[in-house]
């Protein structure tokens, strides 16, 4: 599966989680959610240090979003869905 579809899947999971939480509004994002996901996947894919990240926002912004997503099992669920779709497609 290509990277763009992976980003869209993770975005859908995060949006669904936020809708379920029904909590008060938070600060608006400075970028689209896809931007944050793409940067997080870049870090996870390359293994680079968070501090070496040269992006629009401070590296802690991306790290906090990654930590929240990991705490909510977003990456596990995305991996499960991606592997299930792949198995189905290969049969």
Coordinates of C-alpha atoms in Angstrom, one line a residue:
X1 CA 0.0 0.0 0.0
X2 CA 1.4 3.4 -0.8
X3 CA 2.2 6.0 1.7
X4 CA -0.6 8.4 0.9
X5 CA -3.3 5.7 1.5
X6 CA -1.5 4.8 4.8
X7 CA -1.7 8.5 5.9
X8 CA -5.4 8.7 4.9
X9 CA -6.1 5.6 7.0
X10 CA -4.3 6.9 10.0
X11 CA -6.1 10.2 9.6
X12 CA -9.5 8.5 9.6
X13 CA -8.7 6.6 12.7
X14 CA -7.6 9.8 14.6
X15 CA -10.6 11.7 13.4
X16 CA -12.9 8.9 14.5
X17 CA -11.2 8.8 17.9
X18 CA -11.6 12.5 18.4
X19 CA -15.3 12.3 17.5
X20 CA -15.8 9.6 20.1
X21 CA -14.1 11.5 22.8
X22 CA -16.6 14.5 22.6
X23 CA -14.3 16.7 24.6
X24 CA -14.2 20.5 24.5
X25 CA -12.5 22.1 21.5
X26 CA -8.8 22.4 21.5
X27 CA -6.5 24.8 19.7
X28 CA -6.8 24.6 16.0
X29 CA -4.0 22.8 14.2
X30 CA -1.4 24.9 12.4
X31 CA -1.3 22.5 9.5
X32 CA -3.6 19.8 8.2
X33 CA -3.6 16.5 10.1
X34 CA -2.0 14.8 7.1
X35 CA 1.1 17.0 7.5
X36 CA 1.7 15.8 11.1
X37 CA 1.1 12.1 10.2
X38 CA 3.5 12.4 7.2
X39 CA 6.2 13.9 9.4
X40 CA 5.7 11.2 12.2
X41 CA 5.9 8.4 9.6
X42 CA 9.1 10.0 8.2
X43 CA 10.7 9.9 11.6
X44 CA 9.5 6.3 12.3
X45 CA 10.6 5.1 8.8
X46 CA 14.0 6.7 8.8
X47 CA 14.9 6.3 12.5
X48 CA 16.1 9.9 12.7
X49 CA 16.2 11.7 16.0
X50 CA 13.3 13.9 16.9
X51 CA 15.7 16.8 17.6
X52 CA 17.1 16.6 14.1
X53 CA 13.7 17.3 12.6
X54 CA 13.7 20.4 10.5
X55 CA 10.0 21.2 10.0
X56 CA 7.6 24.1 10.4
X57 CA 7.0 23.4 14.1
X58 CA 9.2 22.4 17.0
X59 CA 10.0 18.7 17.1
X60 CA 8.1 18.3 20.5
X61 CA 4.8 19.2 18.7
X62 CA 5.2 16.2 16.4
X63 CA 6.4 14.0 19.2
X64 CA 3.4 14.8 21.4
X65 CA 1.0 14.0 18.6
X66 CA 2.9 10.7 18.0
X67 CA 2.8 9.8 21.7
X68 CA -1.0 10.6 21.9
X69 CA -1.6 8.4 18.8
X70 CA 0.5 5.6 20.2
X71 CA -1.3 5.8 23.5
X72 CA -4.6 5.4 21.6
X73 CA -3.2 2.5 19.7
X74 CA -3.7 4.3 16.4
X75 CA -0.6 2.7 14.8
X76 CA -1.6 -0.8 15.9
X77 CA -5.1 -0.4 14.5
X78 CA -3.7 1.0 11.2
X79 CA -1.2 -1.9 11.0
X80 CA -4.0 -4.4 11.6
X81 CA -6.3 -2.9 9.0
X82 CA -3.5 -2.6 6.5
X83 CA -2.4 -6.2 6.9
X84 CA -6.0 -7.5 6.7
X85 CA -6.6 -5.6 3.5
X86 CA -3.3 -7.0 2.1
X87 CA -4.1 -10.6 3.0
X88 CA -7.6 -10.2 1.4
X89 CA -6.1 -8.7 -1.8
X90 CA -3.6 -11.4 -2.2
X91 CA -6.1 -14.3 -2.0

